[in-house]
Amino acid sequence: MAVASLPRAKRRKRSSFGQDNLVGYLFIGPWLVAFFLFTFIPIAVSLALSFTDYNVLSNSGEFIGLDNFQRMFFEDRRYARSVNATLKYVVFAVPLRLVFALGVAMLLNTWRRGVGVYRAAFYAPSIVGGSIAVAVMWREIFGNDGLVNFTLNLLGIEGPNWLGRPETAIWTLIILAAWQFGSPMLIFLAGLKNIPKHLYESAEIDGANAFQRFLRITLPMLTPIIFFNLIMQLISGFMVFTQAFIVTQGRPLDTTLFYALYVYRRAFELNEMGYASAMAWVMLMVIALLTALVFRSSSYWVHYESDEGPT
Amino acid sequence: MKNRKSLFILLAIALLLPTLLAAAQDQTVVRISWWGSQNRHDRTIAAIELYEELNPDIDIVYEFQGWGDHWTKLSTQAAGGELPDIMQHDYARIEEWVANGLLMPLDGYIESGVIDTSHIADSSLAGGMVDGQMYGINLGNNSEVFTLDTDAFAAAGIELPPLDWTWTQFEDIANQIQSELGIHGIGVLTSDQLWKSYYMGCCDQWAYAADGMSLGYEDDQPLIDYYSMLLRLQESGGMQSYEDSVARGDQGVEAQLIVSQEAAMAYHWSNQIVAVWNASGAERNFVMYPIPRPEGGQSQNYIKPSMFFSITSQADHPDEAAAFIDWFVNSIEANEILAAERGVPVSSVVRDSMMPTLGPAQAEMFNYLGIIEMDNSPIRPADPAAHADVIGSIFSPEFVEPVMYGMISPEEAAPYLREEANRILAAQ
């Protein structure tokens, strides 16, 4: 009896395992179908298009090898400017946003009363995040007769034409990015809550001041979170689009012609989908490379508690 | 088991119900898409609603957007095979769209009388012809215009100039307005439209050569002179600064400075006076002037089909679309609602019926087109296919912006514009 029932039990187990898988696939089926139709296939097509001069309007294009890339790197002056603008944006906006996010998260982590209200209030700008409404509002704030210049006027200063000057326009977008610190802040907040209290307590007993506690405990314990936020913000920083599209339209003098905006211009305004696809793939490569570099560097500065083993 | 079966049947019916209902209604859906100002959207929608009332079997599904988005959206729809039945088209783009096989020739509908052109002058229809076939029905006649705020002129104590005013007179007036009233003479004058027609005034030339394969003017000096004047006006405040126009962004004709009385003159298309006057208020007084000309030069104005209705080659219901276009162009009722907002109607019957009831904006526009008909330059061939690329890649970013921001002088920029534009045009 026992001998006979063994393989049977085994078989049943295997078949029920298969059935579980089937049910699983069925559940994610709709997502899989949509993923292949709307994400994977378009990505593959865009890779193919990047070696052609495909034009949306004529719905035709020919294989032109690496010409698109040659044009991008050696001939297109606006491409160089869009790379410049994007790099400047990422270099300033990403750290600024992370610093703001961490600062506010620490404030919200210490307060006790009514802290929920503040958390919601500080997160609100990010919910409306990349939306058109915020961008339109930003235009008003930094416009000629906007809030900023009105305030400066009260102080007796004549404010510059923020959105019209090539030196200042990009900064309005960087400030906008810093102001939308909600989602990294929330993640920082969760990270802060996870730092064991006893570390601070023993540090305090040892006479460490607030600054030392921040430098020696908070920052190292938070490095995995900083790492995660840095990667996420780097990626979204390179892909910035809506703000420039609505607030500045890439102007003046292409100082806010962010990469994604330029890709859009080429693809949908000038119908050069082949060239735009090539640009998009270069961007993908650059983001992938940078992300890999950050990952590589992480072993030098990211501190995982589990590395230390049990204490 | 039986329960489950009936459940399935119920479910199937529920899913099919909307389709059955739609089939029962038996309406033909005609899709249409246009660009324009809020004023145009309101008027066009009202006209469509009237048409649906008159033709209960037709359901017109409409989409509208601004000029830039119109082309972005429609070219994407073209690639997806999803073009509407009727699309509003423009003289600058129609050749490119015909070349790509995206529009349907309308000659058959004209011959059979579905689209009645018997009251439309041939000269008004000619703009919609490409390679001898009709691809767009002209919705109104148009010309560029300088609109003057007569109240502001009176307040500044400036006499209205003669109709054949010169650029020198214009510059003086703009500066006088600035010094007398402390407002700008006019908004920025860096439009590519002005560049295209600028050489008509001095040299009987056009921005593009007749074959569209190169620029059509030989001497950079007139362009240099024009931009030097713009720089002087920007400096004096006689013209809004380019910086200020960038900061304000492109918010459509209704946001022109003349509307908010921040300038006493405005440059736009003649049909846009309807939207401008509407936004300004009925109590304002405007008079329309031709574009200034060089000393001893000729008119820089030409009469252009303001826009077309075209039937796309991807249309599901071209016959119904043609019937709608016919109504749109020839119906007096329709044109009373549309109020010549797309320019002076091309049908003489419609024009005559509208005459006694014209509002001040329409009356001024009809009168203005009459003036232009007396003295104009002939219309040039439709823009070459690379026009959008020349403007988007070279003219605006490499010429207008650097010059107006003082990064480069007009003397340096004009030859560069020529060189790069010629490169793009030759490579089409």
XYZ file of C-alpha atoms in Angstrom:
739
model
C 0.000 0.000 0.000
C 2.597 2.479 1.060
C 4.829 1.651 -1.884
C 1.973 2.004 -4.344
C 0.702 5.253 -2.998
C 4.041 7.025 -3.105
C 4.357 7.691 -6.846
C 0.735 8.540 -6.972
C 1.124 11.175 -4.308
C 4.154 12.488 -6.126
C 2.289 12.710 -9.392
C -0.556 14.488 -7.798
C 1.787 16.924 -6.215
C 3.453 17.677 -9.525
C 0.192 18.130 -11.353
C -1.163 20.413 -8.698
C 2.057 22.396 -8.962
C 1.501 22.714 -12.702
C -2.015 23.818 -12.132
C -0.868 26.453 -9.679
C 1.468 27.789 -12.334
C -1.293 27.810 -14.888
C -3.568 29.751 -12.583
C -0.720 32.139 -11.909
C -0.115 32.723 -15.580
C -3.809 33.168 -16.136
C -3.888 35.825 -13.466
C -0.999 37.775 -14.941
C -2.188 36.936 -18.456
C -3.850 40.278 -19.152
C -0.761 42.080 -17.942
C 1.496 39.864 -20.042
C -0.554 40.445 -23.162
C -0.578 44.173 -22.592
C 3.130 44.144 -21.807
C 3.996 42.415 -25.059
C 1.602 44.465 -27.150
C 2.217 47.892 -25.705
C 5.710 47.730 -24.249
C 7.904 44.964 -25.552
C 6.925 45.109 -29.216
C 7.122 48.916 -29.447
C 10.540 48.834 -27.780
C 11.767 46.247 -30.248
C 10.308 48.198 -33.151
C 11.934 51.412 -31.975
C 15.302 49.654 -31.910
C 14.791 48.613 -35.506
C 13.589 52.099 -36.451
C 16.705 53.682 -35.005
C 18.684 52.367 -37.965
C 16.226 53.806 -40.492
C 15.027 57.223 -41.625
C 11.422 56.245 -40.950
C 9.016 59.170 -41.355
C 5.644 59.015 -39.626
C 3.769 60.963 -42.263
C 5.023 59.069 -45.306
C 4.915 55.859 -43.268
C 8.117 54.730 -44.948
C 11.798 54.604 -44.258
C 14.975 52.964 -45.406
C 17.798 51.276 -43.591
C 20.539 53.863 -43.200
C 22.904 52.058 -40.860
C 24.486 54.303 -38.270
C 23.700 57.588 -40.023
C 21.277 58.653 -37.293
C 23.988 58.288 -34.677
C 26.522 60.096 -36.814
C 24.068 62.960 -37.272
C 23.334 63.058 -33.557
C 26.909 63.198 -32.355
C 28.583 65.217 -35.092
C 26.054 67.290 -36.994
C 23.043 68.197 -34.863
C 23.819 71.315 -32.835
C 20.485 71.192 -31.082
C 21.211 67.653 -29.930
C 24.339 68.874 -28.159
C 22.323 71.643 -26.533
C 19.644 69.233 -25.383
C 22.296 66.986 -23.813
C 23.746 70.032 -22.081
C 20.398 71.136 -20.728
C 19.534 67.645 -19.505
C 22.878 67.110 -17.785
C 22.641 70.477 -16.067
C 19.145 69.630 -14.914
C 20.097 66.194 -13.569
C 23.269 67.430 -11.856
C 21.378 70.123 -9.947
C 17.817 68.897 -9.648
C 18.464 65.341 -8.430
C 20.760 66.166 -5.464
C 18.620 69.170 -4.588
C 15.483 67.084 -4.522
C 17.138 64.358 -2.437
C 18.501 66.868 0.077
C 15.102 68.503 0.400
C 13.401 65.139 0.714
C 15.790 63.973 3.435
C 15.598 67.271 5.308
C 11.838 67.324 5.385
C 11.666 63.617 6.196
C 13.871 64.217 9.238
C 11.717 67.100 10.383
C 8.590 65.005 10.018
C 10.274 62.133 11.818
C 10.891 64.184 14.956
C 7.641 66.034 15.327
C 4.915 64.355 17.266
C 1.702 66.332 17.200
C -0.206 66.819 13.961
C 2.567 65.212 12.019
C 0.127 63.388 9.755
C -1.244 66.668 8.478
C 2.234 67.911 7.642
C 3.147 64.685 5.916
C 0.088 64.950 3.711
C 0.769 68.621 3.049
C 4.367 68.008 2.020
C 3.450 65.060 -0.129
C 0.644 66.869 -1.940
C 2.873 68.683 -4.487
C 4.153 65.317 -5.672
C 0.736 63.787 -6.123
C -0.060 66.529 -8.582
C 3.525 65.882 -9.641
C 4.245 65.889 -13.328
C 0.810 67.236 -14.072
C -0.086 69.972 -16.504
C -1.793 71.949 -13.771
C 1.405 72.344 -11.758
C 3.361 73.354 -14.821
C 0.759 75.965 -15.708
C 0.828 77.247 -12.143
C 4.614 77.465 -12.328
C 4.332 79.676 -15.370
C 2.162 82.011 -13.344
C 4.483 82.005 -10.334
C 7.574 82.845 -12.363
C 5.819 84.928 -15.014
C 6.527 88.616 -15.478
C 3.812 89.709 -13.081
C 3.947 86.462 -11.160
C 4.160 85.768 -7.463
C 7.963 85.780 -7.338
C 8.402 89.123 -9.048
C 5.501 90.579 -7.096
C 7.200 89.601 -3.846
C 10.555 90.919 -5.017
C 8.810 94.121 -6.018
C 7.490 94.573 -2.489
C 11.088 94.332 -1.302
C 12.046 96.993 -3.810
C 13.814 94.640 -6.181
C 12.903 94.475 -9.821
C 12.813 90.778 -10.616
C 14.224 89.456 -13.866
C 12.169 87.856 -16.590
C 12.656 84.372 -15.123
C 11.207 82.357 -17.964
C 12.519 84.630 -20.694
C 16.193 84.845 -19.707
C 18.501 82.046 -20.906
C 20.387 82.178 -17.582
C 17.368 81.766 -15.323
C 14.794 79.702 -17.214
C 16.279 76.294 -16.385
C 16.499 77.208 -12.695
C 12.752 77.660 -12.479
C 12.467 74.028 -13.584
C 15.175 72.875 -11.162
C 13.350 74.604 -8.317
C 10.133 72.980 -9.474
C 11.867 69.601 -9.262
C 13.191 70.327 -5.780
C 9.703 71.320 -4.667
C 8.286 67.992 -5.794
C 10.238 65.968 -3.272
C 7.272 63.977 -1.963
C 7.920 60.438 -3.084
C 11.627 60.235 -2.097
C 10.640 61.947 1.166
C 8.128 59.234 1.926
C 10.724 56.561 1.289
C 13.267 58.391 3.450
C 10.679 58.616 6.178
C 10.130 54.872 6.103
C 13.882 54.365 6.200
C 14.302 56.693 9.161
C 11.628 54.818 11.083
C 13.570 51.604 10.547
C 16.726 52.847 12.234
C 16.809 51.173 15.664
C 16.243 53.675 18.463
C 18.832 52.050 20.680
C 21.626 53.256 18.412
C 20.652 56.858 19.092
C 20.181 56.182 22.773
C 23.614 54.707 23.249
C 25.168 57.462 21.141
C 23.502 60.038 23.328
C 24.830 58.329 26.433
C 28.277 58.456 24.868
C 27.824 62.216 24.461
C 27.382 62.450 20.692
C 25.719 65.714 19.580
C 22.925 65.912 17.017
C 25.275 66.531 14.115
C 27.464 63.563 15.056
C 24.421 61.356 15.451
C 23.269 62.352 11.981
C 26.700 61.789 10.433
C 27.556 58.540 12.222
C 24.170 56.857 12.560
C 21.435 58.325 10.378
C 23.465 58.718 7.221
C 25.168 55.297 7.213
C 21.993 53.494 8.239
C 20.136 55.310 5.494
C 22.564 54.575 2.671
C 20.470 51.731 1.161
C 17.528 54.142 0.995
C 19.682 56.930 -0.423
C 20.964 54.456 -2.971
C 17.465 53.466 -4.012
C 16.251 57.065 -4.189
C 19.316 58.154 -6.106
C 18.732 55.541 -8.795
C 15.050 56.316 -9.096
C 15.603 60.068 -9.233
C 18.473 59.774 -11.712
C 16.258 57.867 -14.075
C 13.305 60.187 -13.735
C 15.638 63.186 -13.959
C 16.908 62.114 -17.351
C 13.369 61.569 -18.551
C 12.030 65.005 -17.509
C 9.506 66.181 -20.055
C 6.205 67.687 -18.920
C 7.687 70.609 -17.025
C 9.741 71.828 -19.961
C 6.986 71.046 -22.445
C 4.482 73.235 -20.633
C 6.503 75.838 -18.761
C 9.257 76.776 -21.206
C 8.718 74.762 -24.403
C 12.485 74.279 -24.530
C 13.072 77.982 -24.833
C 14.869 80.329 -24.565
C 17.789 79.488 -26.827
C 17.282 75.767 -26.218
C 18.458 76.138 -22.609
C 15.554 74.000 -21.417
C 15.332 71.732 -24.439
C 15.517 68.557 -22.374
C 16.399 65.315 -24.066
C 12.941 63.802 -23.909
C 11.412 67.029 -25.190
C 13.783 67.065 -28.147
C 12.991 63.426 -28.897
C 9.310 64.359 -28.855
C 9.887 67.323 -31.170
C 11.735 65.186 -33.687
C 9.312 62.288 -33.478
C 5.947 64.000 -33.416
C 6.445 67.528 -34.708
C 8.930 66.827 -37.483
C 7.777 63.219 -37.969
C 11.358 61.899 -37.912
C 10.559 58.769 -35.947
C 13.733 56.970 -37.026
C 16.041 59.680 -35.780
C 13.979 60.092 -32.599
C 14.171 56.335 -31.920
C 17.939 56.467 -32.252
C 18.058 59.319 -29.756
C 15.822 57.422 -27.357
C 18.090 54.376 -27.512
C 21.168 56.471 -26.787
C 19.355 57.830 -23.760
C 18.497 54.297 -22.648
C 22.153 53.282 -22.944
C 23.330 56.297 -20.981
C 20.809 55.723 -18.200
C 21.674 52.024 -18.074
C 25.383 52.831 -17.917
C 24.952 55.403 -15.169
C 22.716 53.084 -13.174
C 25.308 50.331 -13.507
C 28.023 52.716 -12.329
C 25.985 53.727 -9.312
C 25.363 50.062 -8.562
C 29.081 49.333 -8.872
C 29.974 52.199 -6.582
C 27.442 51.041 -4.023
C 29.782 48.532 -2.433
C 31.968 51.457 -1.373
C 29.337 53.567 0.280
C 26.126 51.642 0.819
C 25.950 50.024 4.214
C 23.731 46.971 4.554
C 23.180 45.795 8.060
C 23.088 42.158 7.062
C 26.702 42.417 5.803
C 27.835 42.741 9.354
C 26.349 39.426 10.398
C 24.621 38.941 13.720
C 25.952 41.079 16.522
C -26.013 23.761 -14.245
C -29.037 25.308 -15.834
C -28.541 28.326 -13.672
C -25.037 28.749 -14.907
C -26.146 28.481 -18.523
C -28.725 31.200 -18.143
C -26.130 33.308 -16.398
C -23.880 33.000 -19.424
C -26.664 33.987 -21.773
C -27.464 36.978 -19.622
C -23.814 37.982 -19.630
C -23.550 37.656 -23.385
C -26.605 39.831 -23.866
C -25.243 42.425 -21.503
C -22.011 42.535 -23.471
C -23.713 42.732 -26.835
C -26.356 45.242 -25.811
C -24.377 48.398 -26.550
C -23.515 47.111 -30.016
C -27.105 46.196 -30.729
C -28.303 49.577 -29.567
C -25.755 51.347 -31.720
C -26.797 49.312 -34.713
C -30.439 50.113 -34.011
C -29.722 53.844 -34.068
C -28.322 53.479 -37.558
C -26.333 56.682 -37.601
C -23.345 57.277 -39.816
C -20.410 58.602 -37.854
C -18.353 61.266 -39.593
C -15.177 62.280 -37.802
C -13.740 65.765 -38.172
C -10.691 67.527 -36.732
C -9.624 71.175 -36.829
C -7.230 73.642 -35.217
C -8.125 77.081 -33.984
C -8.919 79.508 -31.205
C -11.638 79.118 -28.591
C -13.864 81.337 -30.701
C -13.549 78.966 -33.656
C -14.191 75.917 -31.494
C -17.426 77.411 -30.154
C -18.690 78.458 -33.568
C -17.761 75.236 -35.314
C -19.374 73.074 -32.659
C -22.564 75.138 -32.886
C -22.604 74.663 -36.667
C -22.048 70.916 -36.288
C -24.947 70.683 -33.853
C -27.198 72.422 -36.341
C -26.114 70.015 -39.081
C -26.890 67.031 -36.874
C -30.297 68.475 -36.183
C -30.957 68.831 -39.903
C -29.529 65.369 -40.657
C -30.585 63.006 -37.866
C -28.885 60.072 -39.573
C -25.448 61.715 -39.272
C -23.424 61.783 -36.081
C -20.441 64.124 -36.354
C -17.670 63.315 -33.921
C -15.300 66.235 -33.599
C -11.835 66.899 -32.212
C -10.142 70.257 -32.021
C -6.800 71.581 -30.837
C -4.248 74.352 -31.298
C -2.176 74.687 -34.467
C 0.900 72.785 -33.250
C -0.975 69.926 -31.622
C -3.187 69.564 -34.680
C -0.289 68.403 -36.839
C 1.271 66.281 -34.118
C -1.993 64.486 -33.533
C -3.014 64.098 -37.149
C 0.350 62.801 -38.344
C 0.290 60.217 -35.569
C -3.234 59.239 -36.557
C -2.084 59.004 -40.168
C 0.618 56.505 -39.208
C -1.968 54.461 -37.316
C -4.489 54.549 -40.173
C -6.869 56.400 -37.868
C -7.319 59.711 -39.669
C -10.746 61.355 -39.352
C -12.963 61.683 -42.417
C -12.516 65.431 -42.625
C -9.464 67.347 -41.528
C -8.759 71.023 -41.605
C -5.721 71.625 -43.773
C -3.335 74.419 -44.556
C -1.646 75.810 -47.636
C 1.747 75.260 -45.985
C 1.214 71.521 -45.500
C -1.188 70.284 -48.125
C 1.500 69.430 -50.661
C 3.347 67.235 -48.169
C 0.147 65.390 -47.264
C -0.855 64.846 -50.868
C 2.634 63.608 -51.688
C 2.228 61.001 -48.957
C -1.109 59.859 -50.332
C -3.065 60.881 -47.242
C -5.733 63.022 -48.915
C -8.490 62.116 -51.326
C -9.050 64.056 -54.570
C -12.408 65.836 -54.463
C -12.894 66.355 -58.215
C -15.467 63.548 -58.421
C -17.644 65.185 -55.756
C -17.350 68.549 -57.488
C -18.350 67.115 -60.884
C -21.310 65.244 -59.427
C -22.397 68.369 -57.560
C -22.152 66.869 -54.064
C -19.777 69.734 -53.360
C -21.301 72.723 -55.143
C -18.653 75.176 -56.330
C -20.830 77.113 -58.761
C -20.760 80.248 -56.581
C -17.052 80.076 -55.834
C -14.520 81.959 -57.955
C -11.814 79.823 -59.555
C -9.138 81.976 -57.937
C -10.538 81.030 -54.519
C -10.428 77.341 -55.376
C -6.967 77.322 -56.947
C -5.095 77.107 -53.623
C -6.560 73.672 -52.943
C -5.261 72.218 -56.197
C -2.192 70.008 -56.149
C -0.938 68.593 -59.456
C -4.169 69.515 -61.204
C -6.494 67.848 -58.697
C -8.564 69.370 -55.912
C -7.545 68.229 -52.436
C -8.952 70.965 -50.215
C -12.009 73.215 -50.282
C -11.057 76.747 -49.300
C -12.971 77.889 -46.202
C -12.208 81.576 -46.485
C -9.916 84.155 -47.997
C -7.197 85.570 -45.864
C -4.286 87.925 -45.837
C -1.748 89.023 -43.271
C -2.681 92.212 -41.479
C -1.434 94.909 -39.132
C -4.348 95.806 -36.902
C -4.305 99.295 -35.389
C -6.119 100.315 -32.218
C -7.600 103.657 -33.324
C -8.422 104.721 -29.763
C -4.799 104.268 -28.746
C -3.662 106.207 -31.827
C -6.033 109.028 -30.895
C -4.873 109.008 -27.281
C -1.254 109.240 -28.429
C -2.120 111.991 -30.895
C -0.832 109.972 -33.834
C -2.525 110.261 -37.187
C -3.417 107.078 -39.003
C -0.841 106.347 -41.704
C -1.652 105.968 -45.418
C -2.554 102.434 -46.536
C 0.761 102.083 -48.386
C 2.782 102.938 -45.299
C 6.487 102.101 -45.187
C 8.571 100.238 -42.628
C 10.193 103.564 -41.729
C 6.794 105.091 -40.972
C 5.882 101.986 -39.019
C 9.030 102.208 -36.897
C 8.376 105.884 -36.110
C 4.795 105.148 -35.120
C 5.766 102.223 -32.896
C 8.305 104.394 -31.105
C 5.847 107.272 -30.779
C 3.284 104.989 -29.182
C 5.899 103.805 -26.719
C 6.933 107.336 -25.779
C 3.400 108.806 -25.677
C 1.482 105.979 -24.019
C 4.187 103.903 -22.319
C 2.889 100.738 -23.979
C 4.447 98.762 -26.794
C 3.779 99.696 -30.377
C 3.358 96.047 -31.295
C 4.108 92.445 -30.243
C 7.128 90.555 -31.615
C 7.381 90.489 -35.413
C 9.586 87.425 -35.780
C 6.971 85.134 -37.312
C 8.205 82.915 -40.112
C 5.181 84.125 -42.134
C 6.724 87.579 -42.272
C 10.042 86.087 -43.310
C 8.372 84.112 -46.098
C 6.640 87.151 -47.599
C 9.236 89.790 -46.699
C 11.064 89.677 -50.025
C 7.846 90.334 -51.958
C 7.979 93.963 -50.856
C 11.477 94.817 -52.002
C 12.391 92.300 -54.610
C 9.341 90.426 -55.885
C 10.810 87.247 -54.397
C 9.635 84.639 -51.879
C 11.472 82.818 -49.100
C 11.503 79.608 -51.130
C 12.429 79.076 -54.762
C 9.595 78.035 -57.068
C 10.749 74.389 -57.040
C 11.143 74.465 -53.249
C 14.675 73.073 -53.444
C 16.437 76.188 -52.157
C 15.779 79.635 -50.723
C 14.180 82.001 -53.196
C 15.938 85.276 -52.360
C 19.439 86.203 -53.385
C 20.379 89.120 -51.199
C 20.614 88.784 -47.410
C 20.681 92.555 -46.921
C 16.901 93.205 -46.769
C 16.551 90.501 -44.104
C 19.490 91.985 -42.185
C 17.875 95.439 -42.392
C 14.562 94.061 -41.158
C 16.062 92.301 -38.146
C 18.220 95.360 -37.382
C 14.981 97.338 -37.210
C 13.433 94.726 -34.902
C 16.467 94.975 -32.615
C 16.137 98.768 -32.517
C 12.427 98.480 -31.721
C 13.075 95.868 -29.057
C 15.629 98.206 -27.478
C 13.302 101.212 -27.504
C 10.228 99.296 -26.392
C 8.442 100.162 -29.622
C 8.104 96.402 -29.978
C 7.609 93.875 -27.187
C 10.944 92.268 -26.340
C 11.518 88.758 -27.592
C 12.393 87.778 -24.036
C 8.974 88.917 -22.882
C 7.211 86.959 -25.592
C 9.123 83.811 -24.622
C 8.213 84.302 -20.983
C 4.546 84.643 -21.871
C 4.596 81.574 -24.061
C 2.376 80.906 -27.020
C -1.161 81.344 -25.793
C -3.006 81.903 -29.037
C -4.395 84.943 -30.834
C -6.645 85.873 -27.946
C -3.549 86.558 -25.813
C -2.125 89.160 -28.195
C -0.926 92.329 -26.492
C -3.451 94.472 -28.369
C -6.264 92.584 -26.632
C -5.009 93.549 -23.169
C -4.139 97.069 -24.393
C -0.449 96.452 -23.800
C 0.204 97.328 -27.427
C -1.533 99.578 -29.942
C -0.905 97.407 -33.013
C -0.918 93.702 -33.749
C 0.212 91.461 -36.559
C -1.934 88.441 -37.426
C -4.034 86.809 -40.145
C -7.073 88.775 -41.253
C -9.569 86.095 -40.178
C -8.189 86.277 -36.627
C -9.671 89.760 -36.208
C -12.906 87.994 -35.258
C -11.235 86.234 -32.319
C -9.123 89.285 -31.412
C -12.076 91.697 -31.436
C -14.248 89.231 -29.586
C -11.602 88.852 -26.866
C -10.969 92.616 -26.713
C -14.567 93.654 -26.239
C -17.142 95.236 -28.521
C -16.368 98.757 -27.293
C -12.857 98.712 -28.812
C -12.139 100.169 -32.262
C -9.747 98.586 -34.704
C -8.760 99.250 -38.269
C -6.871 96.821 -40.474
C -3.796 97.798 -42.478
C -1.657 95.984 -45.025
C 1.880 95.002 -44.050
C 4.207 98.021 -44.325
C 6.421 98.055 -47.402
C 9.948 99.235 -48.139
C 10.428 102.752 -49.515
C 9.286 102.580 -53.137
C 8.503 98.875 -52.775
C 5.361 96.940 -53.558
C 2.743 95.140 -51.479
C 3.906 92.322 -49.234
C 0.341 91.036 -48.935
C -1.065 88.111 -50.845
C -4.463 86.478 -50.676
C -4.276 83.012 -49.245
C -6.898 80.335 -48.654
C -7.128 80.620 -44.864
C -7.568 76.870 -44.514
C -9.167 73.937 -46.234
C -11.436 71.092 -45.393
C -9.926 67.962 -46.902
C -11.196 64.400 -46.963
C -8.520 61.947 -45.943
C -7.698 58.793 -47.845
C -8.424 56.867 -44.634
C -11.983 58.230 -44.383
C -14.691 55.678 -43.591
C -17.529 57.791 -44.961
C -16.206 60.112 -47.676
C -19.649 60.638 -49.242
C -21.194 61.919 -46.027
C -18.042 63.954 -45.385
C -18.363 65.617 -48.797
C -21.999 66.478 -48.117
C -21.025 68.111 -44.843
C -18.261 70.163 -46.496
C -20.750 71.347 -49.112
C -23.129 72.485 -46.397
C -20.326 74.121 -44.429
C -19.220 76.188 -47.425
C -22.549 76.959 -49.113
C -25.168 77.101 -46.384
C -26.188 80.595 -45.335
C -27.383 79.284 -41.992
C -24.056 77.630 -41.298
C -22.107 80.721 -42.229
C -24.231 82.925 -40.024
C -23.023 80.833 -37.108
C -19.450 80.631 -38.373
C -19.423 84.418 -38.870
C -16.471 84.465 -41.285
C -14.144 83.487 -38.467
C -12.221 81.356 -41.006
C -11.861 84.323 -43.339
C -14.097 85.918 -45.944
C -16.419 83.139 -47.207
C -15.626 81.985 -50.729
C -19.239 81.548 -51.868
C -20.593 84.758 -53.393
C -24.135 83.821 -52.331
C -23.048 83.429 -48.727
C -21.037 86.675 -48.876
C -23.960 88.659 -50.254
C -26.395 87.308 -47.712
C -24.022 88.144 -44.861
C -23.289 91.711 -45.970
C -26.254 93.459 -44.312
C -25.765 91.733 -40.975
C -22.014 91.950 -40.525
C -20.639 92.713 -37.083
C -17.873 95.319 -36.820
C -15.066 92.733 -36.954
C -16.488 90.984 -40.000
C -17.250 94.277 -41.749
C -13.676 95.444 -41.208
C -12.323 92.132 -42.493
C -14.521 92.165 -45.626
C -13.470 95.749 -46.279
C -9.810 94.880 -45.698
C -9.853 91.967 -48.131
C -11.410 94.358 -50.632
C -8.430 96.698 -50.185
C -5.959 93.844 -50.568
C -7.705 92.633 -53.718
C -6.878 96.007 -55.282
C -3.182 95.869 -54.437
C -1.344 92.674 -53.667
C 1.415 90.341 -54.733
C 0.474 87.031 -56.350
C 0.372 83.980 -54.081
C 3.457 81.746 -54.344
C 3.570 77.961 -54.550
C 2.659 76.036 -51.400
C 5.532 75.554 -48.976
C 7.986 72.748 -49.723
C 7.689 69.546 -47.714
C 10.744 70.486 -45.640
C 9.177 73.783 -44.512
C 8.427 72.568 -40.974
C 11.993 71.304 -40.661
C 13.484 74.588 -41.935
C 11.458 76.575 -39.406
C 11.797 74.143 -36.493
C 15.459 73.248 -36.922
C 16.997 76.404 -38.376
C 14.882 79.530 -38.657
C 13.631 79.722 -35.066
C 16.453 78.162 -33.039
C 19.467 79.215 -35.117
C 18.361 82.555 -36.526
C 15.508 84.321 -34.716
C 16.383 83.361 -31.138
C 20.162 84.018 -31.218
C 19.617 87.314 -33.060
C 16.860 88.572 -30.791
C 18.851 87.604 -27.685
C 21.855 89.461 -29.068
C 24.047 86.352 -29.177
C 24.843 86.947 -32.817
C 24.330 89.861 -35.201
C 21.848 89.713 -38.091
C 24.846 90.129 -40.412
C 26.369 86.898 -39.121
C 23.111 84.986 -38.770
C 21.567 85.611 -42.191
C 24.248 83.771 -44.225
C 24.111 80.886 -41.761
C 20.329 80.680 -42.146
C 20.771 80.591 -45.916
C 23.417 77.889 -45.814
C 21.572 75.574 -43.405
C 18.122 76.097 -44.935
C 19.516 75.343 -48.385
C 21.092 72.158 -47.046
C 17.749 70.931 -45.671
C 15.812 71.985 -48.765
C 18.245 70.297 -51.119
C 18.115 67.048 -49.139
C 14.308 66.610 -49.348
